[in-house]
Structures are given as structure tokens and as C-alpha cells.
GROMACS .gro file of C-alpha atoms in nm:
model
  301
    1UNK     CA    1  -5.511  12.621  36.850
    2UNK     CA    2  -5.627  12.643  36.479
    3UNK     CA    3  -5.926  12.854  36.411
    4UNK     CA    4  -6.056  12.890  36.055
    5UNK     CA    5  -6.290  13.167  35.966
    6UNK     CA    6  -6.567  13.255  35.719
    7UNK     CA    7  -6.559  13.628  35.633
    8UNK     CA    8  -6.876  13.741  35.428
    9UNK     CA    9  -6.868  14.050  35.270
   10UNK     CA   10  -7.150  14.299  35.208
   11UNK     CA   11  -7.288  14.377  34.845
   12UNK     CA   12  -7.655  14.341  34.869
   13UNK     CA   13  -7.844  14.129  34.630
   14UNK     CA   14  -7.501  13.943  34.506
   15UNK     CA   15  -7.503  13.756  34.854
   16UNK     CA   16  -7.701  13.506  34.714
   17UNK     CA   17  -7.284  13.430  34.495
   18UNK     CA   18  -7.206  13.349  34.887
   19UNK     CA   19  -7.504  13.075  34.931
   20UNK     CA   20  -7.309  12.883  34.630
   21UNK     CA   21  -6.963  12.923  34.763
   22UNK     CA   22  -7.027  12.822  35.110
   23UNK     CA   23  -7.207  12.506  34.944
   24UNK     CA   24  -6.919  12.447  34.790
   25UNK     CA   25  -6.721  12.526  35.057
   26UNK     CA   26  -6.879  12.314  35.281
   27UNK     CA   27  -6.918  12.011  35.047
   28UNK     CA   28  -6.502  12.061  35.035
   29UNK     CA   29  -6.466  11.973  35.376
   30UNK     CA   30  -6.391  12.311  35.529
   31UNK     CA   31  -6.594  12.438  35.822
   32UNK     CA   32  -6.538  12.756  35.996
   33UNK     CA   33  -6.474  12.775  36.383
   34UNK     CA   34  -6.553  13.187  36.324
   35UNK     CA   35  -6.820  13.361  36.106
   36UNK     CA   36  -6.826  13.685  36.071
   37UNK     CA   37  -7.045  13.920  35.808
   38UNK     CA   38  -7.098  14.229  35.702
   39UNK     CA   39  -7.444  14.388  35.567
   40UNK     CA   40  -7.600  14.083  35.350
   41UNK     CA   41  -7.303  13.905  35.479
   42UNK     CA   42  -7.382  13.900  35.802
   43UNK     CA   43  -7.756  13.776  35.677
   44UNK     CA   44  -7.560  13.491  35.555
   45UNK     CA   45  -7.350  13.389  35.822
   46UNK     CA   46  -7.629  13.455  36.069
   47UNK     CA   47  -7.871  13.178  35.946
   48UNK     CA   48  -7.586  12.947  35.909
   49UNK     CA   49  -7.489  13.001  36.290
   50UNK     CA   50  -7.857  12.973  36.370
   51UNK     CA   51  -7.939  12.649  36.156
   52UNK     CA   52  -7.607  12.491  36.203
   53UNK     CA   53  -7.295  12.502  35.953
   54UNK     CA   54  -7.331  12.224  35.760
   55UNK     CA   55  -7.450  12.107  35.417
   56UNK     CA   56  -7.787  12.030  35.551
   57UNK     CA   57  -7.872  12.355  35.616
   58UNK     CA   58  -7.797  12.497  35.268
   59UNK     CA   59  -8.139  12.438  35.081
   60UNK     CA   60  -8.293  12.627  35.383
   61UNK     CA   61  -8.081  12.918  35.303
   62UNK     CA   62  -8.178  12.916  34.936
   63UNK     CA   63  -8.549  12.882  35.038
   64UNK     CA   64  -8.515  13.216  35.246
   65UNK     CA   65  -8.324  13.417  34.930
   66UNK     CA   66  -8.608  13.266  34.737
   67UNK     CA   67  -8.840  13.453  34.985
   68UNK     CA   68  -8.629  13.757  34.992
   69UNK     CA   69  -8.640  13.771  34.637
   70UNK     CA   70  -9.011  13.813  34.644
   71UNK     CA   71  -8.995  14.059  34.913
   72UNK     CA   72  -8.878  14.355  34.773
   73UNK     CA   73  -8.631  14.468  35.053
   74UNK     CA   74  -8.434  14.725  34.826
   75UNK     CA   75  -8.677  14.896  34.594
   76UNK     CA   76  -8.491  15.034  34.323
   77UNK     CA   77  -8.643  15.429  34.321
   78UNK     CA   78  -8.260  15.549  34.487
   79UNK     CA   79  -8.367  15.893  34.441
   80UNK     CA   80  -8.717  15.901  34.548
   81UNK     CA   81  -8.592  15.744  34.913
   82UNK     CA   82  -8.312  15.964  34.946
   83UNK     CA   83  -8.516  16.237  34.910
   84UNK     CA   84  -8.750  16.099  35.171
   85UNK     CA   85  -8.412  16.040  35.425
   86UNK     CA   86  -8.303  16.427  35.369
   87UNK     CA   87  -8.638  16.528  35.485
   88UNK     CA   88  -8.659  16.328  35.819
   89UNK     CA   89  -8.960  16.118  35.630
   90UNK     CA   90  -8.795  15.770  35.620
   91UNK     CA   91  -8.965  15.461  35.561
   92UNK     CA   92  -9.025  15.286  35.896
   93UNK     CA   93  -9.166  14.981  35.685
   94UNK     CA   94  -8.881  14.844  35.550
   95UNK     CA   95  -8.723  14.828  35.858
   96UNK     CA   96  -9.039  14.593  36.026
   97UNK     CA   97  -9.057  14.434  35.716
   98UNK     CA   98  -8.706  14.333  35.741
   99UNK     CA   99  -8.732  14.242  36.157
  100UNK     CA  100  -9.061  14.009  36.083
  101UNK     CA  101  -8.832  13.842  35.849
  102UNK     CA  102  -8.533  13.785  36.013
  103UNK     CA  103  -8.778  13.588  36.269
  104UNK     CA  104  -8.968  13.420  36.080
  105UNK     CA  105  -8.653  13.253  35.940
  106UNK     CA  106  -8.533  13.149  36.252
  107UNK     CA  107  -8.397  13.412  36.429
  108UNK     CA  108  -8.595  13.452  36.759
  109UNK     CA  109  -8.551  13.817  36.932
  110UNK     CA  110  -8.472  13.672  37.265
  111UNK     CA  111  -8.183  13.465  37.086
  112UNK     CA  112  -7.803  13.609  37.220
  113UNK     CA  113  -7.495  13.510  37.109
  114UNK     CA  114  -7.439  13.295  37.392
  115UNK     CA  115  -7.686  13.047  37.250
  116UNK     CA  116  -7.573  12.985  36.934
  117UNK     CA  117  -7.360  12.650  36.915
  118UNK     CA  118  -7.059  12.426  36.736
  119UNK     CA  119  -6.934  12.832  36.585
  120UNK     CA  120  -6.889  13.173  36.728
  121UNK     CA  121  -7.060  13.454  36.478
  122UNK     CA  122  -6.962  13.827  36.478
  123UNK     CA  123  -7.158  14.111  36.277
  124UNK     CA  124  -7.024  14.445  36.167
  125UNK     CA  125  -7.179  14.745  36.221
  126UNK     CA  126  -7.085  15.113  36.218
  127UNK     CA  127  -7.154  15.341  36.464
  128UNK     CA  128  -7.196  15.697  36.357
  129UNK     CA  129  -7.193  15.863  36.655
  130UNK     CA  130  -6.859  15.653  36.808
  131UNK     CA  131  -6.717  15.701  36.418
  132UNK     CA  132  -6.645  15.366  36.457
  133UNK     CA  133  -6.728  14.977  36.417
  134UNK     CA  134  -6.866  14.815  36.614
  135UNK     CA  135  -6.822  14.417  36.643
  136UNK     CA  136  -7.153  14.244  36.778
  137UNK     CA  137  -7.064  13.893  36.931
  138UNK     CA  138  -6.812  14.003  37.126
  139UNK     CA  139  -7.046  14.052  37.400
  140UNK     CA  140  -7.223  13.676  37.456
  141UNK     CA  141  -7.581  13.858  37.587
  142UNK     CA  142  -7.659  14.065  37.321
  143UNK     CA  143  -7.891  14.010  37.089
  144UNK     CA  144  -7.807  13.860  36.742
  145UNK     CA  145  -8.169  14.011  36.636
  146UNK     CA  146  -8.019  14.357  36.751
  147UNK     CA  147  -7.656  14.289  36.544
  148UNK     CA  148  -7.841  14.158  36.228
  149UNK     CA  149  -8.054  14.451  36.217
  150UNK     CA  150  -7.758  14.699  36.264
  151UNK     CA  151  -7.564  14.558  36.026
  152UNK     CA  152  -7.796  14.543  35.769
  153UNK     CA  153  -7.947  14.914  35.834
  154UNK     CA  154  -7.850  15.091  35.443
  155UNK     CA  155  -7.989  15.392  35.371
  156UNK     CA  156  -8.168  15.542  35.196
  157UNK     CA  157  -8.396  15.214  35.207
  158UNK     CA  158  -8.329  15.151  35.603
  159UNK     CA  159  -8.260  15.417  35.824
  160UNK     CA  160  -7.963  15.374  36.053
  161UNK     CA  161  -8.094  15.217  36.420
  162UNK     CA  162  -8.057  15.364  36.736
  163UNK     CA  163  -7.929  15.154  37.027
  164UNK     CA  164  -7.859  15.351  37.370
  165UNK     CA  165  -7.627  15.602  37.256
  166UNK     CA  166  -7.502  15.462  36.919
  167UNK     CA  167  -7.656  15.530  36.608
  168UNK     CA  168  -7.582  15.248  36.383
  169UNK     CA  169  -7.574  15.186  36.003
  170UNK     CA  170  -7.501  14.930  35.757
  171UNK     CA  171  -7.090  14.746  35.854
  172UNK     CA  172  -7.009  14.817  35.533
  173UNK     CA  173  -6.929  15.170  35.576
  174UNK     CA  174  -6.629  15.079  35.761
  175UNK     CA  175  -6.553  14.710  35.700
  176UNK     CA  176  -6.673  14.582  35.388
  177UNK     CA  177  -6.461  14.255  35.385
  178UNK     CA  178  -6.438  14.206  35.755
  179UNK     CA  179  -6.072  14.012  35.813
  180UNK     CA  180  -5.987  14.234  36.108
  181UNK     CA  181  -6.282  14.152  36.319
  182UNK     CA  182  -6.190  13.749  36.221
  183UNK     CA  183  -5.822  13.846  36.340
  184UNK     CA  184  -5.929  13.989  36.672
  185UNK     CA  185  -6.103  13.677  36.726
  186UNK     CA  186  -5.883  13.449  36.684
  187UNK     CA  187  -5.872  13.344  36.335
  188UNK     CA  188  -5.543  13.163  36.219
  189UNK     CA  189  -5.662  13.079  35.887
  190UNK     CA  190  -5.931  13.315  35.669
  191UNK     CA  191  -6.147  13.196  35.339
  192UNK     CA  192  -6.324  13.508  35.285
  193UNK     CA  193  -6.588  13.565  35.017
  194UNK     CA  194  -6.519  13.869  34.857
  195UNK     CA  195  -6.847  14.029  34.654
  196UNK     CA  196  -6.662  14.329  34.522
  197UNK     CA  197  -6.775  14.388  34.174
  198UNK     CA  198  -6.725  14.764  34.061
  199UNK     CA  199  -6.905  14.686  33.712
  200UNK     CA  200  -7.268  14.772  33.920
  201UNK     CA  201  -7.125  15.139  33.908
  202UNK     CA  202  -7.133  15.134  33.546
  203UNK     CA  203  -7.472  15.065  33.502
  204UNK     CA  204  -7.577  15.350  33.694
  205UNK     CA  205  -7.690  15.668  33.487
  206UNK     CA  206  -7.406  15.952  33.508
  207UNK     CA  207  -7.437  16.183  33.816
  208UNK     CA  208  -7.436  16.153  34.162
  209UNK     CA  209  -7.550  15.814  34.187
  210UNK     CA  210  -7.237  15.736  33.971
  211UNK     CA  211  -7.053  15.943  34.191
  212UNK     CA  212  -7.125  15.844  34.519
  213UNK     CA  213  -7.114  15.445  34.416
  214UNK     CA  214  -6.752  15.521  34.303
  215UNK     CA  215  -6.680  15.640  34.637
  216UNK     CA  216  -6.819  15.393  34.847
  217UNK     CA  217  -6.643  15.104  34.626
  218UNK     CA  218  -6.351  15.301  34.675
  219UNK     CA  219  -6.340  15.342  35.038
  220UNK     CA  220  -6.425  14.979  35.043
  221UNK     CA  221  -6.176  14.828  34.837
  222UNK     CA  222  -5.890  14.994  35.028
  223UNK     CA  223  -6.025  14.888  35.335
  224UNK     CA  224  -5.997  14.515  35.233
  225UNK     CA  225  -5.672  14.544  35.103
  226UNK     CA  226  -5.555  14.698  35.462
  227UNK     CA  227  -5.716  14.444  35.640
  228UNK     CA  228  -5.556  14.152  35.427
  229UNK     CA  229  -5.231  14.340  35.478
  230UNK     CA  230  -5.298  14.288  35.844
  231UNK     CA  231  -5.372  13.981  35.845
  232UNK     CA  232  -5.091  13.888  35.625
  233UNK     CA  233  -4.809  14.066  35.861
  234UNK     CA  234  -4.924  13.872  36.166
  235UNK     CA  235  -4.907  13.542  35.979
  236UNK     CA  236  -5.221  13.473  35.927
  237UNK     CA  237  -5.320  13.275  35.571
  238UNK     CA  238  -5.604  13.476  35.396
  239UNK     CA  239  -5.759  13.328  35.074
  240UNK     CA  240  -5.986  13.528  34.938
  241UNK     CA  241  -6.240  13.401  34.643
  242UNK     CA  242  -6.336  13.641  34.462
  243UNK     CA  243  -6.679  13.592  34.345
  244UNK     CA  244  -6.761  13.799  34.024
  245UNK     CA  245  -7.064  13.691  33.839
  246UNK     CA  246  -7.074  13.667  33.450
  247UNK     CA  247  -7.306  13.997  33.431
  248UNK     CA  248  -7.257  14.303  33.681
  249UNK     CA  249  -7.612  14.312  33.937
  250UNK     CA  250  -7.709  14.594  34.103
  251UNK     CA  251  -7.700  14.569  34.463
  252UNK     CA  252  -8.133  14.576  34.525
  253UNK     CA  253  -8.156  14.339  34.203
  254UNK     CA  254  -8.286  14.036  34.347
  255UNK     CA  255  -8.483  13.891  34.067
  256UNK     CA  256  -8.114  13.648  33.936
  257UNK     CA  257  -8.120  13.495  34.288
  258UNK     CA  258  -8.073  13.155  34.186
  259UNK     CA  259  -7.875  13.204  33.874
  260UNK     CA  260  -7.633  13.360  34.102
  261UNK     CA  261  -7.631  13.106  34.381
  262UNK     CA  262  -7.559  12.842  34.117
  263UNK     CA  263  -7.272  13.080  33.995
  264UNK     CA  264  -7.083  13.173  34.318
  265UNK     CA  265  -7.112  12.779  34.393
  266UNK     CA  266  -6.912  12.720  34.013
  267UNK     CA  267  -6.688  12.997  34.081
  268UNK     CA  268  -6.585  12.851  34.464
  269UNK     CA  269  -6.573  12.514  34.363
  270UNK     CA  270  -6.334  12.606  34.084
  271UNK     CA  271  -6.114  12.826  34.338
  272UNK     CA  272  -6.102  12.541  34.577
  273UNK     CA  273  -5.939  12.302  34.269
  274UNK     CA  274  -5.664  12.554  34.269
  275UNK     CA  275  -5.610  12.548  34.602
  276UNK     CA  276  -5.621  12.131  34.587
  277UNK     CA  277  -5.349  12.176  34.310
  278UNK     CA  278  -5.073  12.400  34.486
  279UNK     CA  279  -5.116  12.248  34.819
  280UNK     CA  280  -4.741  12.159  34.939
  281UNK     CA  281  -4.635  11.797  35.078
  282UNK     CA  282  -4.668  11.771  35.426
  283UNK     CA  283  -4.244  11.812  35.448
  284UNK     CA  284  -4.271  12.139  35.280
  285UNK     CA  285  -4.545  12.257  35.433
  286UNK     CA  286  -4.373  12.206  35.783
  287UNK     CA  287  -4.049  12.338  35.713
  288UNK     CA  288  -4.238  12.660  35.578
  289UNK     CA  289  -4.368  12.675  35.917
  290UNK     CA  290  -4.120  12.667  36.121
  291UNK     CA  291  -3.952  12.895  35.872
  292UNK     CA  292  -4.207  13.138  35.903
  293UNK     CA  293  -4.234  13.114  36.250
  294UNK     CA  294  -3.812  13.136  36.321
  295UNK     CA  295  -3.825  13.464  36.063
  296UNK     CA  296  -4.132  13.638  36.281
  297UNK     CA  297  -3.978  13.576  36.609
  298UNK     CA  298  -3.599  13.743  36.515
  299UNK     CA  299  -3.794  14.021  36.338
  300UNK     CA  300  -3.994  14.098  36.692
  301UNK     CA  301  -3.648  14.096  36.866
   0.00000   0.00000   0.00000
């Protein structure tokens, strides 16, 4: 059975490049059987589970980046938070701040992942006490309040969340770009939209912050590439648009919200063209098939 997935990555305030590309997506004909996000991609795929994945329910997702826009999630004094973390002084605010929101977009804390209809959504978190991910959906009674919240739980500005004995951060410690999690779940075929945009780096001032955002983009870019390179080996189609905005945006920069949604909806619907353009005739794209498939099975023997 064919299963096509959505993978959203994380990358903070350039999630509102996704809100265009799953427009255009959408408005392409493709819908997802799968969903599954990371960090602000999670957000994403979340309210489009919720609301329903269709066209319809894009102008309500632009509404709620215009609100988040306004909100001031991610203030932008790095230092002056970090500071705050080291010391055990956190800022519990941010954290109800970001709950009350969540639900008063639509996502009700009594809602599981049993509930949710027509798509089957996974979030990516990463527990630091398991030193491991940890793949919320996968479990149809827990909460998609609870997975949201994990995922999306960045220091310095949100504290990592304690659930039982886990102690769970932002997914995109360890899986930025989540294709695996898509993979486990079934996934035969995987758009995923890609927010990776080193440039942000630059515009920090030299240091640590420098530093550290080097590392992290690092880290993140060889764990897509790994994951793809899974996918790929098990047969499994993974096209990836990359959406790069004209100027590089910091990740807690939320005031180009809709310049960028109109952007990552130019940048998909010019991707998708491509893809129009280089698709095979139905005779080639069969024998390629069972070409692929005759080559897998004598390699596994």
C-alpha cells in the first residue's frame, strides 16, 4: 500500500517558508497519508492534522503565524536567557505562553492521537535522559498537547519538559529533517521540506553564539543526509525542497512572516514544475519498478 509523507523540518521562525510550500503542495494535488515534524515543524504539521489537510485550512494557518508573529515566542536577548538557564532561573512564561496558544488554536489538551482523522501525525522529540528520540504518535493515547510541547521545548527560551522519567527538549537535537521516523511508519514516498539555511550563522556576532550555531547546523545537516541515505537504500523516493529564502532570517525573527510564506509557496511551486517536467511515461516508470524491485530482492539473497 502507498503511503506518502510530509516531513517538516525544524528552523524556527522560517516555518512560516513551510505554510507556502504545503499551499502549494496541496494546490498540486499531493496529500500526505503521514505527517511528521520536528520543532516549528511539528507546529506545522500539527494544526494541519487538527484542522484537516486540505487547502481550506491554509488561511487558518497563516492567521495563527500572523498571531505568533505578534507574540514574541523567541525573544532575541540569546545571552541574557542563557544566562538565566545556567542558573536554574528559567522562564516558566514562555512555556504557558506557548501551551495557552497551542489551545487556543485548536489544539484541545484532552485531544490524543487517536482522534485525529483522514492522516496519522508523528512529532519528534529528544529525550535527554534516554539520549534518544523519541517519536510521539506512535502511541494512539497520548496527548498531541504533550508531543507539541516537547517538541517545541528550545532552550534557552523554553526549558526542556519533564514527562515521567524523560526529560525532553526540542526534536531537533536529534532529527532535524525527520525521514526516519516517516520510514518507520510506513512511508513509501517522502516530500520533505527542508528549512536548512546556514546563512543565519553568519549574521551572528563572532563568538560562541557563532560557535555553537555552527555546531548545531552541523550535527543537523549530517543527520539529514543519513536519514535520506536510509531512506534511499530501502527504496524509498525522497524529494526534498529545499526552501531557502532570498535573505538569511534568524531563527526568533518573526517580524517577515508573510513575506516568507509567500516565498516558500514560489519556491515549492517552482520545485513541483520540475518534478512535472522529468516525470517518466507510465512504460518507463513501470519497468523502473520492477527493475528496482528484481535488483533489491537478488541483492537481499
Amino acid at each position: 500500500m502507498k503511503k506518502l509523507a510530509f516531513v517538516l523540518s525544524g528552523g524556527g521562525s522560517r516555518g512560516a517558508l513551510q505554510v507556502g510550500a504545503l499551499r502549494a503542495l496541496l494546490e498540486a494535488g499531493y496529500h500526505p497519508d503521514i505527517l511528521v515534524g520536528t520543532s516549528i515543524g511539528a507546529v506545522n504539521a500539527s494544526y494541519l492534522a487538527v484542522h484537516g489537510v486540505s487547502l481550506e485550512t491554509i488561511p487558518g494557518l497563516v492567521v495563527a503565524w500572523g498571531d505568533a508573529s505578534k507574540a514574541g515566542f523567541l525573544p532575541s536577548n540569546f545571552l541574557w536567557l542563557s544566562l538565566r538557564t545556567i542558573f536554574n532561573r528559567p522562564m516558566a512564561s514562555l512555556f504557558n505562553r506557548m501551551r495557552s496558544f497551542y489551545i487556543e488554536h485548536g489544539l484541545e489538551p484532552d485531544l490524543t492521537f487517536s482522534d485525529i482523522q483522514g492522516v496519522q501525525l508523528f512529532m519528534v522529540a529528544a529525550d535527554l535522559n534516554g539520549y534518544q528520540a523519541v517519536v510521539y504518535g506512535r502511541e494512539p493515547g497520548q496527548t498531541v498537547l504533550e508531543g507539541l510541547l516537547a517538541s517545541t521545548a528550545l532552550p534557552p527560551w523554553i526549558t526542556p519538559m519533564r514527562a515521567g522519567e524523560r526529560l525532553l527538549m526540542d526534536g531537533g537535537l536529534v532529527s532535524n529533517l525527520p525521514v526516519e521516523p516517516a520510514l518507520s511508519a510506513g512511508a513509501t514516498h517522502i516530500i520533505a521540506l527542508d528549512l536548512f539555511d546556514p546563512r543565519a550563522v553568519a549574521l551572528s556576532s563572532p563568538g560562541f553564539r557563532q560557535f555553537l550555531g555552527k555546531l548545531l547546523f552541523t550535527v543537523s545537516r549530517r543527520q539529514a543526509e543519513m536519514e535520506i541515505a536510509l531512506a534511499e537504500n530501502r527504496g524509498v523516493t525522497v524529494q526534498r525542497i529545499e526552501l531557502v529564502g532570498r535573505d538569511p532570517v534568524q531563527m526568533w525573527d518573526f517580524e517577515r512572516t508573510s513575506d516568507l510564506i509567500e516565498q516558500g509557496y514560489l519556491i515549492a511551486r517552482e520545485v513541483i514544475a520540475g518534478w512535472e517536467r522529468k516525470r517518466p511515461s507510465f512504460w518507463r516508470s513501470s519497468w523502473e519498478s520492477l527493475v528496482g524491485k528484481w535488483r533489491r530482492k537478488n541483492r537481499v539473497q
